[in-house]
PDB file of C-alpha atoms in Angstrom:
ATOM      1  CA  MET A   1     -26.739 -15.165  21.730  1.00 93.00           C
ATOM      2  CA  ALA A   2     -22.884 -14.788  22.293  1.00 95.00           C
ATOM      3  CA  ALA A   3     -22.173 -16.465  18.976  1.00 93.00           C
ATOM      4  CA  ALA A   4     -24.344 -13.891  17.364  1.00 93.00           C
ATOM      5  CA  GLY A   5     -22.325 -11.055  18.763  1.00 94.00           C
ATOM      6  CA  ALA A   6     -24.128 -10.151  21.997  1.00 95.00           C
ATOM      7  CA  SER A   7     -22.206  -9.606  25.249  1.00 97.00           C
ATOM      8  CA  VAL A   8     -23.950 -12.029  27.680  1.00 97.00           C
ATOM      9  CA  ALA A   9     -24.697 -11.807  31.397  1.00 97.00           C
ATOM     10  CA  LEU A  10     -25.284 -15.436  32.872  1.00 97.00           C
ATOM     11  CA  CYS A  11     -27.134 -15.136  36.063  1.00 97.00           C
ATOM     12  CA  ALA A  12     -28.275 -17.859  38.523  1.00 94.00           C
ATOM     13  CA  ARG A  13     -28.367 -18.690  42.306  1.00 91.00           C
ATOM     14  CA  ARG A  14     -25.337 -20.948  41.939  1.00 89.00           C
ATOM     15  CA  LYS A  15     -22.540 -18.968  40.122  1.00 88.00           C
ATOM     16  CA  ASP A  16     -20.080 -21.907  40.093  1.00 86.00           C
ATOM     17  CA  ARG A  17     -22.641 -23.791  37.575  1.00 85.00           C
ATOM     18  CA  LEU A  18     -22.158 -20.958  35.311  1.00 93.00           C
ATOM     19  CA  THR A  19     -18.313 -21.038  34.926  1.00 91.00           C
ATOM     20  CA  SER A  20     -18.063 -23.722  32.378  1.00 90.00           C
ATOM     21  CA  LEU A  21     -20.489 -21.860  30.107  1.00 93.00           C
ATOM     22  CA  LYS A  22     -18.752 -18.570  30.580  1.00 96.00           C
ATOM     23  CA  GLU A  23     -15.468 -20.244  29.704  1.00 95.00           C
ATOM     24  CA  GLU A  24     -17.081 -21.956  26.694  1.00 95.00           C
ATOM     25  CA  ILE A  25     -18.284 -18.476  25.284  1.00 97.00           C
ATOM     26  CA  GLU A  26     -14.849 -16.820  25.930  1.00 97.00           C
ATOM     27  CA  GLU A  27     -12.865 -19.629  24.278  1.00 96.00           C
ATOM     28  CA  ALA A  28     -15.165 -19.024  21.187  1.00 96.00           C
ATOM     29  CA  GLY A  29     -14.301 -15.600  21.123  1.00 96.00           C
ATOM     30  CA  GLY A  30     -17.314 -14.155  22.791  1.00 97.00           C
ATOM     31  CA  ARG A  31     -17.915 -11.998  25.938  1.00 97.00           C
ATOM     32  CA  ALA A  32     -19.567 -13.237  28.981  1.00 98.00           C
ATOM     33  CA  ILE A  33     -19.765 -12.666  32.725  1.00 97.00           C
ATOM     34  CA  ALA A  34     -21.215 -14.956  35.478  1.00 97.00           C
ATOM     35  CA  ILE A  35     -23.334 -13.308  38.115  1.00 97.00           C
ATOM     36  CA  GLU A  36     -24.871 -14.680  41.208  1.00 96.00           C
ATOM     37  CA  MET A  37     -28.693 -13.745  41.256  1.00 97.00           C
ATOM     38  CA  ASP A  38     -31.647 -14.915  43.016  1.00 96.00           C
ATOM     39  CA  VAL A  39     -34.812 -14.173  41.177  1.00 97.00           C
ATOM     40  CA  THR A  40     -36.851 -14.328  44.476  1.00 96.00           C
ATOM     41  CA  SER A  41     -34.954 -11.375  45.785  1.00 97.00           C
ATOM     42  CA  GLU A  42     -35.433  -7.908  44.213  1.00 97.00           C
ATOM     43  CA  THR A  43     -32.185  -6.763  45.931  1.00 98.00           C
ATOM     44  CA  SER A  44     -30.318  -9.699  44.251  1.00 98.00           C
ATOM     45  CA  ILE A  45     -31.826  -8.758  40.941  1.00 98.00           C
ATOM     46  CA  VAL A  46     -31.026  -5.163  41.042  1.00 98.00           C
ATOM     47  CA  ALA A  47     -27.253  -6.030  42.079  1.00 98.00           C
ATOM     48  CA  ALA A  48     -27.174  -8.444  39.100  1.00 98.00           C
ATOM     49  CA  PHE A  49     -28.240  -5.796  36.593  1.00 98.00           C
ATOM     50  CA  ASP A  50     -25.713  -3.404  38.120  1.00 98.00           C
ATOM     51  CA  ALA A  51     -22.921  -5.858  37.697  1.00 97.00           C
ATOM     52  CA  ALA A  52     -24.107  -6.709  34.033  1.00 97.00           C
ATOM     53  CA  GLU A  53     -24.290  -2.937  33.099  1.00 97.00           C
ATOM     54  CA  ASN A  54     -20.735  -2.239  34.761  1.00 97.00           C
ATOM     55  CA  ALA A  55     -19.263  -5.052  32.622  1.00 97.00           C
ATOM     56  CA  PHE A  56     -20.893  -4.360  29.354  1.00 96.00           C
ATOM     57  CA  GLY A  57     -22.988  -1.163  29.423  1.00 94.00           C
ATOM     58  CA  LYS A  58     -26.708  -0.706  29.060  1.00 93.00           C
ATOM     59  CA  VAL A  59     -28.903  -3.892  28.941  1.00 94.00           C
ATOM     60  CA  ASP A  60     -31.000  -4.108  25.733  1.00 94.00           C
ATOM     61  CA  GLY A  61     -32.114  -7.857  25.724  1.00 96.00           C
ATOM     62  CA  LEU A  62     -33.299 -10.209  28.448  1.00 98.00           C
ATOM     63  CA  ILE A  63     -34.308 -13.871  28.556  1.00 98.00           C
ATOM     64  CA  ALA A  64     -36.338 -14.734  31.639  1.00 98.00           C
ATOM     65  CA  ASN A  65     -36.117 -18.520  31.981  1.00 94.00           C
ATOM     66  CA  ALA A  66     -35.516 -19.318  35.695  1.00 90.00           C
ATOM     67  CA  GLY A  67     -37.696 -22.235  36.698  1.00 90.00           C
ATOM     68  CA  MET A  68     -38.284 -25.115  39.197  1.00 91.00           C
ATOM     69  CA  ASN A  69     -40.995 -27.742  39.823  1.00 89.00           C
ATOM     70  CA  ALA A  70     -42.736 -29.507  42.611  1.00 88.00           C
ATOM     71  CA  GLU A  71     -43.673 -32.828  41.454  1.00 82.00           C
ATOM     72  CA  GLY A  72     -46.551 -34.682  42.815  1.00 88.00           C
ATOM     73  CA  LEU A  73     -50.329 -34.826  42.459  1.00 92.00           C
ATOM     74  CA  ALA A  74     -52.103 -31.705  43.784  1.00 94.00           C
ATOM     75  CA  LEU A  75     -53.548 -33.803  46.830  1.00 95.00           C
ATOM     76  CA  ASP A  76     -50.127 -34.652  47.846  1.00 94.00           C
ATOM     77  CA  ILE A  77     -47.790 -31.559  47.477  1.00 94.00           C
ATOM     78  CA  GLU A  78     -47.523 -29.299  50.403  1.00 95.00           C
ATOM     79  CA  ALA A  79     -48.538 -25.504  50.324  1.00 96.00           C
ATOM     80  CA  GLU A  80     -44.873 -24.458  50.908  1.00 95.00           C
ATOM     81  CA  GLU A  81     -43.864 -26.215  47.764  1.00 95.00           C
ATOM     82  CA  PHE A  82     -46.727 -24.715  45.637  1.00 96.00           C
ATOM     83  CA  ALA A  83     -45.735 -21.358  47.159  1.00 97.00           C
ATOM     84  CA  SER A  84     -41.979 -21.980  46.255  1.00 96.00           C
ATOM     85  CA  VAL A  85     -42.608 -22.676  42.614  1.00 96.00           C
ATOM     86  CA  LEU A  86     -44.769 -19.577  42.095  1.00 97.00           C
ATOM     87  CA  ALA A  87     -42.105 -17.446  43.821  1.00 97.00           C
ATOM     88  CA  VAL A  88     -39.427 -18.559  41.213  1.00 97.00           C
ATOM     89  CA  ASN A  89     -41.413 -19.245  38.097  1.00 97.00           C
ATOM     90  CA  LEU A  90     -43.924 -16.388  38.314  1.00 98.00           C
ATOM     91  CA  THR A  91     -42.856 -13.812  40.939  1.00 98.00           C
ATOM     92  CA  GLY A  92     -39.099 -14.205  39.872  1.00 98.00           C
ATOM     93  CA  VAL A  93     -39.944 -13.678  36.294  1.00 98.00           C
ATOM     94  CA  PHE A  94     -41.910 -10.567  36.958  1.00 98.00           C
ATOM     95  CA  LEU A  95     -39.289  -9.014  39.261  1.00 98.00           C
ATOM     96  CA  THR A  96     -36.558  -9.773  36.630  1.00 98.00           C
ATOM     97  CA  VAL A  97     -38.558  -8.427  33.656  1.00 98.00           C
ATOM     98  CA  ARG A  98     -39.652  -5.471  35.409  1.00 98.00           C
ATOM     99  CA  GLU A  99     -36.061  -4.537  36.507  1.00 98.00           C
ATOM    100  CA  GLY A 100     -34.921  -5.202  32.939  1.00 97.00           C
ATOM    101  CA  ALA A 101     -37.664  -3.007  31.445  1.00 97.00           C
ATOM    102  CA  ARG A 102     -36.780  -0.163  33.812  1.00 96.00           C
ATOM    103  CA  ARG A 103     -33.199  -0.250  32.654  1.00 95.00           C
ATOM    104  CA  MET A 104     -34.292  -0.457  29.018  1.00 95.00           C
ATOM    105  CA  ILE A 105     -36.674   2.548  29.295  1.00 93.00           C
ATOM    106  CA  ALA A 106     -34.151   4.556  31.025  1.00 91.00           C
ATOM    107  CA  GLY A 107     -31.347   3.687  28.502  1.00 83.00           C
ATOM    108  CA  GLY A 108     -33.287   4.316  25.363  1.00 74.00           C
ATOM    109  CA  THR A 109     -36.252   6.053  23.915  1.00 57.00           C
ATOM    110  CA  PRO A 110     -39.610   4.829  22.526  1.00 59.00           C
ATOM    111  CA  LYS A 111     -38.486   6.002  19.120  1.00 63.00           C
ATOM    112  CA  ASN A 112     -35.410   3.774  18.858  1.00 68.00           C
ATOM    113  CA  GLU A 113     -37.247   0.771  20.458  1.00 72.00           C
ATOM    114  CA  TYR A 114     -34.290  -0.125  22.824  1.00 78.00           C
ATOM    115  CA  GLY A 115     -35.513  -3.126  24.612  1.00 94.00           C
ATOM    116  CA  ARG A 116     -36.204  -6.988  23.746  1.00 97.00           C
ATOM    117  CA  ILE A 117     -37.653  -9.207  26.415  1.00 98.00           C
ATOM    118  CA  VAL A 118     -38.217 -13.075  25.989  1.00 98.00           C
ATOM    119  CA  ILE A 119     -40.228 -14.945  28.563  1.00 98.00           C
ATOM    120  CA  ILE A 120     -39.767 -18.684  28.644  1.00 97.00           C
ATOM    121  CA  SER A 121     -43.298 -20.333  29.439  1.00 97.00           C
ATOM    122  CA  SER A 122     -44.177 -23.789  28.493  1.00 96.00           C
ATOM    123  CA  ILE A 123     -46.828 -25.945  26.542  1.00 95.00           C
ATOM    124  CA  THR A 124     -47.945 -26.998  29.935  1.00 94.00           C
ATOM    125  CA  ALA A 125     -49.436 -23.442  30.283  1.00 95.00           C
ATOM    126  CA  ALA A 126     -52.282 -24.735  28.182  1.00 93.00           C
ATOM    127  CA  LYS A 127     -51.584 -28.584  27.789  1.00 91.00           C
ATOM    128  CA  VAL A 128     -52.921 -30.449  30.796  1.00 90.00           C
ATOM    129  CA  GLU A 129     -50.656 -32.997  32.416  1.00 87.00           C
ATOM    130  CA  PRO A 130     -51.192 -34.526  35.830  1.00 89.00           C
ATOM    131  CA  GLY A 131     -48.458 -34.197  38.590  1.00 88.00           C
ATOM    132  CA  ILE A 132     -47.311 -30.674  37.652  1.00 91.00           C
ATOM    133  CA  ALA A 133     -50.149 -28.399  39.047  1.00 95.00           C
ATOM    134  CA  ALA A 134     -47.799 -25.778  40.424  1.00 95.00           C
ATOM    135  CA  TYR A 135     -45.590 -25.490  37.463  1.00 95.00           C
ATOM    136  CA  SER A 136     -48.425 -25.391  34.921  1.00 96.00           C
ATOM    137  CA  ALA A 137     -50.210 -22.781  36.887  1.00 96.00           C
ATOM    138  CA  SER A 138     -47.028 -20.629  37.075  1.00 97.00           C
ATOM    139  CA  LYS A 139     -46.207 -21.053  33.304  1.00 97.00           C
ATOM    140  CA  ALA A 140     -49.754 -20.071  32.421  1.00 97.00           C
ATOM    141  CA  GLY A 141     -49.181 -17.095  34.794  1.00 97.00           C
ATOM    142  CA  VAL A 142     -46.174 -15.876  32.979  1.00 97.00           C
ATOM    143  CA  LEU A 143     -47.754 -16.274  29.729  1.00 98.00           C
ATOM    144  CA  GLN A 144     -50.582 -13.668  30.556  1.00 98.00           C
ATOM    145  CA  LEU A 145     -48.121 -11.665  32.248  1.00 98.00           C
ATOM    146  CA  GLY A 146     -46.039 -11.267  29.232  1.00 98.00           C
ATOM    147  CA  LYS A 147     -48.948 -10.190  27.413  1.00 98.00           C
ATOM    148  CA  VAL A 148     -50.007  -7.663  29.805  1.00 98.00           C
ATOM    149  CA  LEU A 149     -46.503  -6.268  30.077  1.00 98.00           C
ATOM    150  CA  ALA A 150     -46.252  -6.145  26.252  1.00 98.00           C
ATOM    151  CA  ARG A 151     -49.310  -3.877  26.186  1.00 98.00           C
ATOM    152  CA  GLU A 152     -48.123  -1.512  29.033  1.00 97.00           C
ATOM    153  CA  TRP A 153     -44.694  -1.072  27.535  1.00 96.00           C
ATOM    154  CA  ALA A 154     -45.756  -0.958  23.837  1.00 94.00           C
ATOM    155  CA  ARG A 155     -45.164   3.003  23.710  1.00 92.00           C
ATOM    156  CA  LYS A 156     -42.025   2.741  25.731  1.00 93.00           C
ATOM    157  CA  GLY A 157     -39.738   1.072  23.098  1.00 92.00           C
ATOM    158  CA  VAL A 158     -39.744  -2.538  24.860  1.00 96.00           C
ATOM    159  CA  ASN A 159     -41.112  -5.718  23.138  1.00 97.00           C
ATOM    160  CA  VAL A 160     -42.123  -8.527  25.247  1.00 98.00           C
ATOM    161  CA  ASN A 161     -42.691 -12.077  23.742  1.00 98.00           C
ATOM    162  CA  ILE A 162     -43.364 -15.402  25.063  1.00 98.00           C
ATOM    163  CA  VAL A 163     -41.998 -18.594  24.077  1.00 98.00           C
ATOM    164  CA  CYS A 164     -43.690 -22.032  25.002  1.00 97.00           C
ATOM    165  CA  PRO A 165     -41.153 -24.766  24.577  1.00 96.00           C
ATOM    166  CA  GLY A 166     -41.936 -28.533  24.657  1.00 93.00           C
ATOM    167  CA  TYR A 167     -40.146 -31.137  26.604  1.00 91.00           C
ATOM    168  CA  ILE A 168     -36.362 -30.865  26.515  1.00 89.00           C
ATOM    169  CA  GLN A 169     -34.405 -33.192  28.690  1.00 79.00           C
ATOM    170  CA  THR A 170     -33.070 -30.922  31.609  1.00 77.00           C
ATOM    171  CA  LYS A 171     -32.249 -31.485  35.296  1.00 71.00           C
ATOM    172  CA  LEU A 172     -36.020 -30.888  36.138  1.00 67.00           C
ATOM    173  CA  ASN A 173     -37.266 -33.899  34.189  1.00 70.00           C
ATOM    174  CA  GLY A 174     -33.985 -35.942  33.217  1.00 66.00           C
ATOM    175  CA  GLU A 175     -34.867 -38.853  35.766  1.00 79.00           C
ATOM    176  CA  TRP A 176     -38.464 -38.895  34.713  1.00 78.00           C
ATOM    177  CA  PHE A 177     -37.892 -39.511  31.041  1.00 86.00           C
ATOM    178  CA  GLU A 178     -35.509 -42.377  31.817  1.00 84.00           C
ATOM    179  CA  THR A 179     -38.241 -44.413  33.727  1.00 89.00           C
ATOM    180  CA  GLU A 180     -41.026 -46.542  32.043  1.00 89.00           C
ATOM    181  CA  GLY A 181     -43.525 -43.875  32.470  1.00 85.00           C
ATOM    182  CA  GLY A 182     -41.454 -41.236  30.942  1.00 87.00           C
ATOM    183  CA  GLN A 183     -40.887 -43.416  27.845  1.00 91.00           C
ATOM    184  CA  LYS A 184     -44.557 -43.989  27.607  1.00 92.00           C
ATOM    185  CA  GLN A 185     -45.185 -40.246  27.531  1.00 89.00           C
ATOM    186  CA  ILE A 186     -42.520 -39.784  24.730  1.00 92.00           C
ATOM    187  CA  ASN A 187     -44.034 -42.488  22.647  1.00 94.00           C
ATOM    188  CA  LYS A 188     -47.452 -40.768  22.760  1.00 92.00           C
ATOM    189  CA  TRP A 189     -46.060 -37.704  20.874  1.00 92.00           C
ATOM    190  CA  PRO A 190     -46.233 -37.589  17.161  1.00 93.00           C
ATOM    191  CA  ARG A 191     -42.532 -37.703  16.514  1.00 94.00           C
ATOM    192  CA  ARG A 192     -41.844 -39.734  19.715  1.00 94.00           C
ATOM    193  CA  ARG A 193     -38.913 -37.936  20.974  1.00 93.00           C
ATOM    194  CA  LEU A 194     -37.594 -34.914  23.280  1.00 93.00           C
ATOM    195  CA  MET A 195     -36.673 -31.739  21.676  1.00 92.00           C
ATOM    196  CA  ALA A 196     -32.874 -30.964  21.319  1.00 90.00           C
ATOM    197  CA  ASP A 197     -31.172 -28.421  23.647  1.00 85.00           C
ATOM    198  CA  ASP A 198     -30.610 -25.889  20.936  1.00 90.00           C
ATOM    199  CA  ASP A 199     -34.182 -25.974  19.311  1.00 94.00           C
ATOM    200  CA  LEU A 200     -35.088 -22.594  20.907  1.00 94.00           C
ATOM    201  CA  THR A 201     -31.915 -20.966  19.767  1.00 94.00           C
ATOM    202  CA  HIS A 202     -33.172 -19.473  16.420  1.00 95.00           C
ATOM    203  CA  ILE A 203     -36.642 -18.129  17.653  1.00 97.00           C
ATOM    204  CA  VAL A 204     -35.189 -16.623  20.712  1.00 97.00           C
ATOM    205  CA  GLY A 205     -32.304 -15.059  18.697  1.00 96.00           C
ATOM    206  CA  HIS A 206     -34.959 -13.474  16.320  1.00 97.00           C
ATOM    207  CA  LEU A 207     -36.929 -12.217  19.205  1.00 97.00           C
ATOM    208  CA  LEU A 208     -33.954 -10.435  20.661  1.00 96.00           C
ATOM    209  CA  SER A 209     -32.731  -9.038  17.451  1.00 94.00           C
ATOM    210  CA  ASP A 210     -33.787  -5.729  15.410  1.00 91.00           C
ATOM    211  CA  ALA A 211     -35.638  -7.866  13.042  1.00 93.00           C
ATOM    212  CA  SER A 212     -38.536  -8.428  15.726  1.00 95.00           C
ATOM    213  CA  ARG A 213     -39.312  -4.656  15.914  1.00 93.00           C
ATOM    214  CA  ALA A 214     -42.957  -5.407  14.938  1.00 95.00           C
ATOM    215  CA  ILE A 215     -43.464  -8.478  17.306  1.00 97.00           C
ATOM    216  CA  THR A 216     -44.571  -7.882  20.773  1.00 97.00           C
ATOM    217  CA  GLY A 217     -47.271  -9.486  23.087  1.00 98.00           C
ATOM    218  CA  SER A 218     -46.877 -12.723  20.886  1.00 98.00           C
ATOM    219  CA  VAL A 219     -46.640 -16.232  21.993  1.00 98.00           C
ATOM    220  CA  PHE A 220     -44.594 -18.896  20.100  1.00 98.00           C
ATOM    221  CA  THR A 221     -45.024 -22.600  20.603  1.00 97.00           C
ATOM    222  CA  VAL A 222     -41.869 -24.487  19.828  1.00 96.00           C
ATOM    223  CA  ASP A 223     -42.617 -28.181  20.820  1.00 96.00           C
ATOM    224  CA  ASP A 224     -41.803 -30.499  17.868  1.00 94.00           C
ATOM    225  CA  GLY A 225     -45.571 -31.268  17.790  1.00 95.00           C
ATOM    226  CA  GLN A 226     -45.809 -32.530  21.189  1.00 94.00           C
ATOM    227  CA  SER A 227     -48.835 -30.748  21.990  1.00 92.00           C
ATOM    228  CA  LEU A 228     -50.683 -31.962  18.698  1.00 91.00           C
TER     229      LEU A 228
END
């Protein structure tokens, strides 16, 4: 997004983890700010949006992609673990997106279609995989949430769309895909590979751009055929 000319507010609980990305963007000539934000805290979210607007002006695009997992079969995970996943992956997305929409609606008009919101769900919102009950439930929840919000805000100038990625090697799943079981899972997919880090770049960029004025409430699966 920064390479395309956007000023980017990077938000996470651990601000120190954003420093290298901020520096990378700035070294390439872009504009970025690193902000400490906890998606489970509405107060923290409001403060983060305030910081972003103080740095760059009104927010007109938002990617809601915070996520966590509680690995284990449903009979084994604790109720607190299940609740923690929903707090981040579902409630956290709701709180973040709602605050973003409030700012976008206040900063624009329905006529100029000011706002663009992209919610990151997952192919596991529909694809059944054992051991990720909480994660799958949360991602199914945000998929439907995005559709409802798109309908509610359709006449307020805010577009909401949902992207369902396939498996990309991240800190959430990196160790798993290095195991024998993880390799077996990869070998079951048609192309027998994980997705690349930047495979979501173009679809997300399109959905945040003016070119997506007629796209809202849509779900886009980007998974390299993993769900086939």
